[in-house]
Short mmCIF file of C-alpha atoms in Angstrom, two decimals:
data_model
loop_
_atom_site.label_atom_id
_atom_site.label_comp_id
_atom_site.label_asym_id
_atom_site.label_seq_id
_atom_site.Cartn_x
_atom_site.Cartn_y
_atom_site.Cartn_z
CA MET A 126 0.01 0.02 -0.17
CA SER A 127 1.42 3.14 -0.78
CA GLU A 128 2.00 5.69 1.81
CA ILE A 129 0.19 8.58 2.52
CA TYR A 130 1.04 12.21 1.56
CA ILE A 131 -0.06 14.82 4.17
CA PRO A 132 -0.36 18.46 2.70
CA ALA A 133 1.06 21.05 4.45
CA GLU A 134 -1.05 23.66 6.50
CA TYR A 135 -3.08 26.48 4.61
CA SER A 136 -1.84 29.82 4.86
CA SER A 137 -3.64 33.33 3.46
CA ALA A 138 -0.15 34.81 2.71
CA LEU A 139 0.39 31.88 0.37
CA PHE A 140 -2.76 32.31 -1.21
CA ASN A 141 -2.20 35.87 -1.50
CA SER A 142 1.28 35.20 -3.27
CA LEU A 143 -0.98 33.34 -6.08
CA PRO A 144 -0.83 35.81 -9.24
CA TYR A 145 -3.94 37.32 -10.70
CA LEU A 146 -5.97 35.35 -13.38
CA ALA A 147 -4.49 37.22 -16.48
CA GLU A 148 -0.73 37.24 -14.94
CA ALA A 149 -1.32 33.42 -14.31
CA HIS A 150 -2.67 32.78 -17.71
CA VAL A 151 0.02 34.58 -19.63
CA GLU A 152 2.77 32.42 -17.36
CA LEU A 153 1.01 29.40 -18.43
CA GLU A 154 0.77 30.32 -22.14
CA ASN A 155 4.43 31.13 -22.13
CA LYS A 156 5.27 27.57 -20.83
CA SER A 157 4.07 25.94 -23.85
CA LEU A 158 2.81 22.90 -21.71
CA LYS A 159 0.43 21.59 -24.49
CA GLU A 160 3.51 19.26 -25.54
CA THR A 161 3.85 17.59 -21.98
CA LYS A 162 -0.07 16.84 -21.62
CA SER A 163 0.93 12.86 -22.30
CA GLU A 164 3.42 12.78 -19.79
CA ILE A 165 1.03 14.65 -17.08
CA ARG A 166 -1.67 12.46 -18.15
CA ALA A 167 0.69 9.37 -17.50
CA VAL A 168 1.19 10.62 -13.76
CA PHE A 169 -2.59 10.56 -12.73
CA HIS A 170 -3.28 7.20 -14.61
CA ARG A 171 -0.21 5.62 -13.04
CA HIS A 172 -1.55 6.50 -9.41
CA ASN A 173 -5.12 6.17 -10.45
CA VAL A 174 -6.39 9.27 -9.64
CA GLN A 175 -7.48 10.53 -12.82
CA SER A 176 -11.15 10.07 -11.79
CA LEU A 177 -10.76 12.08 -8.63
CA TYR A 178 -8.44 15.03 -9.30
CA GLY A 179 -7.53 17.32 -12.19
CA LEU A 180 -5.01 19.75 -12.80
CA THR A 181 -5.78 23.76 -12.14
CA MET A 182 -3.89 26.95 -13.16
CA LEU A 183 -2.96 28.35 -9.68
CA HIS A 184 -4.49 32.05 -9.68
CA LYS A 185 -6.54 34.43 -7.26
CA HIS A 186 -9.46 36.89 -8.22
CA PHE A 187 -8.66 39.10 -5.20
CA ASP A 188 -6.46 38.98 -1.80
CA ILE A 189 -7.77 37.86 1.42
CA SER A 190 -7.18 38.80 5.26
CA LYS A 191 -5.28 36.70 7.35
CA GLU A 192 -8.66 35.01 8.94
CA GLU A 193 -9.94 34.43 5.77
CA LYS A 194 -10.37 31.22 3.27
CA VAL A 195 -11.90 31.13 -0.22
CA VAL A 196 -14.88 28.56 0.16
CA GLU A 197 -17.26 27.41 -2.08
CA PHE A 198 -20.97 26.09 -1.52
CA LYS A 199 -23.52 25.44 -3.99
CA GLY A 200 -21.47 26.93 -6.88
CA LEU A 201 -20.90 30.17 -5.06
CA ALA A 202 -17.38 31.20 -3.50
CA THR A 203 -16.51 34.02 -1.30
CA PRO A 204 -14.07 34.68 1.38
CA TRP A 205 -15.22 32.99 4.69
CA GLU A 206 -13.60 34.40 8.16
CA ILE A 207 -13.26 31.46 9.66
CA ALA A 208 -9.32 31.36 10.67
CA ASP A 209 -8.25 28.11 11.36
CA SER A 210 -11.41 26.69 12.08
CA MET A 211 -12.46 23.56 9.79
CA GLU A 212 -16.15 22.90 11.29
CA VAL A 213 -18.67 25.53 11.13
CA PHE A 214 -22.40 25.54 10.87
CA GLY A 215 -22.40 21.82 11.84
CA GLY A 216 -20.62 20.78 8.74
CA ARG A 217 -16.76 21.05 7.76
CA ILE A 218 -14.59 22.95 5.38
CA VAL A 219 -12.42 20.66 3.09
CA PRO A 220 -9.68 21.76 0.57
CA ARG A 221 -10.66 21.32 -2.94
CA SER A 222 -7.37 22.75 -4.48
CA TRP A 223 -3.91 22.54 -3.50
CA GLY A 224 -0.65 24.26 -4.92
CA PHE A 225 3.27 23.85 -4.54
CA PHE A 226 5.07 26.51 -3.00
CA GLU A 227 8.64 27.52 -2.25
CA ASP A 228 8.92 24.77 0.48
CA GLY A 229 8.25 22.33 -2.42
CA GLN A 230 5.11 21.10 -0.33
CA LEU A 231 1.50 20.79 -1.53
CA HIS A 232 -0.60 23.64 0.50
CA PRO A 233 -4.57 23.88 0.18
CA THR A 234 -5.59 27.19 -1.60
CA GLU A 235 -9.12 26.91 -1.83
CA PHE A 236 -12.08 24.93 0.10
CA LEU A 237 -15.54 23.70 0.01
CA PHE A 238 -18.09 23.62 2.33
CA GLU A 239 -19.96 20.42 3.20
CA PRO A 240 -23.06 20.59 5.26
CA PRO A 241 -23.97 18.34 7.88
CA GLY A 242 -24.42 14.67 6.53
CA GLN A 243 -22.99 15.21 3.45
CA ASP A 244 -19.70 13.98 1.95
CA SER A 245 -19.25 15.85 -1.61
CA LEU A 246 -16.02 15.03 -2.21
CA LYS A 247 -15.43 11.19 -1.47
CA ARG A 248 -11.65 10.69 -2.14
CA PRO A 249 -8.70 8.83 -0.85
CA PRO A 250 -5.81 10.80 0.56
CA PHE A 251 -2.77 11.55 -1.79
CA SER A 252 0.02 9.11 -1.99
CA LYS A 253 3.56 10.22 -1.52
CA ALA A 254 4.66 8.70 -4.67
CA PHE A 255 1.69 10.72 -6.60
CA VAL A 256 2.95 13.98 -5.19
CA LYS A 257 6.51 13.12 -5.71
CA ASP A 258 6.04 12.18 -9.34
CA LEU A 259 3.77 15.07 -10.26
CA TYR A 260 6.30 17.62 -8.36
CA GLU A 261 9.17 16.42 -10.14
CA LEU A 262 7.33 16.14 -13.66
CA LEU A 263 6.34 19.90 -13.13
CA SER A 264 9.49 21.09 -11.82
CA ASN A 265 11.15 19.80 -15.14
CA TYR A 266 9.16 22.02 -16.88
CA GLY A 267 9.28 25.18 -14.49
CA ALA A 268 5.68 24.68 -13.67
CA GLU A 269 5.25 23.59 -10.14
CA ARG A 270 4.36 27.34 -9.26
CA ILE A 271 1.67 27.64 -11.87
CA LEU A 272 -0.07 24.12 -12.22
CA GLY A 273 -1.71 22.42 -9.05
CA LEU A 274 -4.55 20.01 -8.16
CA THR A 275 -8.14 20.42 -7.84
CA ALA A 276 -10.57 17.80 -6.83
CA PHE A 277 -13.73 17.00 -8.75
CA ASP A 278 -17.22 15.51 -7.79
CA SER A 279 -17.21 13.98 -11.04
CA VAL A 280 -15.27 13.90 -14.28
CA ASP A 281 -17.26 12.61 -16.95
CA LYS A 282 -19.38 15.29 -16.94
CA PHE A 283 -16.79 17.23 -18.40
CA LEU A 284 -17.23 15.21 -21.84
CA THR A 285 -20.24 17.56 -22.40
CA VAL A 286 -20.04 20.33 -20.02
CA ARG A 287 -17.39 22.52 -18.74
CA GLU A 288 -17.64 24.96 -15.78
CA VAL A 289 -17.63 28.65 -15.99
CA GLU A 290 -16.27 30.85 -12.85
CA MET A 291 -17.60 34.23 -12.81
CA THR A 292 -16.22 36.94 -10.41
CA VAL A 293 -17.41 40.37 -9.44
CA GLY A 294 -15.80 41.81 -6.60
CA ARG A 295 -14.99 39.04 -4.10
CA VAL A 296 -17.75 37.03 -5.22
CA SER A 297 -17.30 34.03 -7.64
CA ILE A 298 -20.37 31.94 -8.85
CA THR A 299 -19.88 28.69 -11.02
CA LEU A 300 -22.30 27.60 -13.93
CA GLN A 301 -22.50 24.93 -16.02
CA VAL A 302 -22.48 25.55 -19.92
CA PRO A 303 -22.24 23.00 -22.84
CA ALA A 304 -18.62 22.30 -23.79
CA GLY A 305 -19.13 23.97 -27.28
CA ASP A 306 -20.73 27.33 -25.92
CA SER A 307 -19.20 29.62 -28.38
CA ALA A 308 -19.99 32.53 -25.97
CA SER A 309 -17.18 31.19 -23.71
CA VAL A 310 -14.80 29.99 -26.23
CA ASP A 311 -12.27 33.02 -25.72
CA LEU A 312 -11.90 32.66 -21.82
CA PRO A 313 -9.13 31.59 -20.18
CA GLU A 314 -8.93 27.84 -19.39
CA THR A 315 -8.12 27.41 -15.62
CA ALA A 316 -8.89 23.46 -14.75
CA TRP A 317 -8.35 20.60 -17.28
CA THR A 318 -8.96 16.43 -16.55
CA PHE A 319 -8.38 13.30 -18.39
CA GLY A 320 -10.28 11.05 -20.54
CA CYS A 321 -10.80 7.49 -19.40
CA ALA A 322 -8.18 5.32 -19.81
CA GLU A 323 -10.06 3.18 -22.41
CA ARG A 324 -11.23 5.88 -24.48
CA MET A 325 -9.69 6.83 -28.01
CA ASN A 326 -8.69 10.41 -26.91
CA ASP A 327 -7.61 9.90 -23.71
CA SER A 328 -4.05 11.39 -24.17
CA ASN A 329 -5.90 14.93 -24.38
CA LEU A 330 -6.21 17.27 -21.64
CA ILE A 331 -10.18 17.93 -21.30
CA ASN A 332 -10.85 21.88 -20.47
CA ALA A 333 -13.21 21.65 -17.05
CA ARG A 334 -13.29 25.22 -15.90
CA ILE A 335 -12.97 28.74 -17.60
CA CYS A 336 -12.85 31.86 -15.84
CA TRP A 337 -14.34 35.31 -16.57
CA VAL A 338 -13.83 38.53 -14.23
CA CYS A 339 -15.51 41.84 -14.68
CA GLU A 340 -13.57 44.46 -16.36
CA LYS A 341 -13.95 47.02 -13.60
CA CYS A 342 -12.33 44.23 -11.16
CA LYS A 343 -9.62 43.51 -13.83
CA GLU A 344 -8.72 47.21 -13.26
CA LYS A 345 -8.37 46.87 -9.63
#
């Protein structure tokens, strides 16, 4: 059995060190990582986590205070002033995205609220072997600070739909649109998953999420 990897602690300072959406998009485009998609896919499939996790472009839409975490509930993500607490309103706060930082460790960056009696993201813990393989691969391409991990409740849906995250001020709402929706084709891609191991096109990255930020917010 693989040895379990325990992510490092959350830090609002680390979250605030993330680039804004436009900056992250430019940096990722400059990396030309499309050529590495088969290698990245191989790491996920080798450790059998392709149905649980995907890649995310690490970025932020706004800064947060020391006591805040960005928490999503039913598609709405806002800063929650909960300090170190992981149990609120009878439910719990669980990480949904992680990034590598200067210490080479995975730190949670964003969270999900699970109400009492619900377990939205049923998943096993990371294995040390998976985290090591992913970090080494991303580091080889200089992408360990721009690409991280995100958890999905389901990856099969992304064959026909994708998520659109829209942000105004310090509020983000995530909606699902058809994968071929022309109105969202020019928006930056921010998360990806991989095809089933038995499908013909499984070497491709499948876009799972795109982002839009209001023009006035971009100017701030």
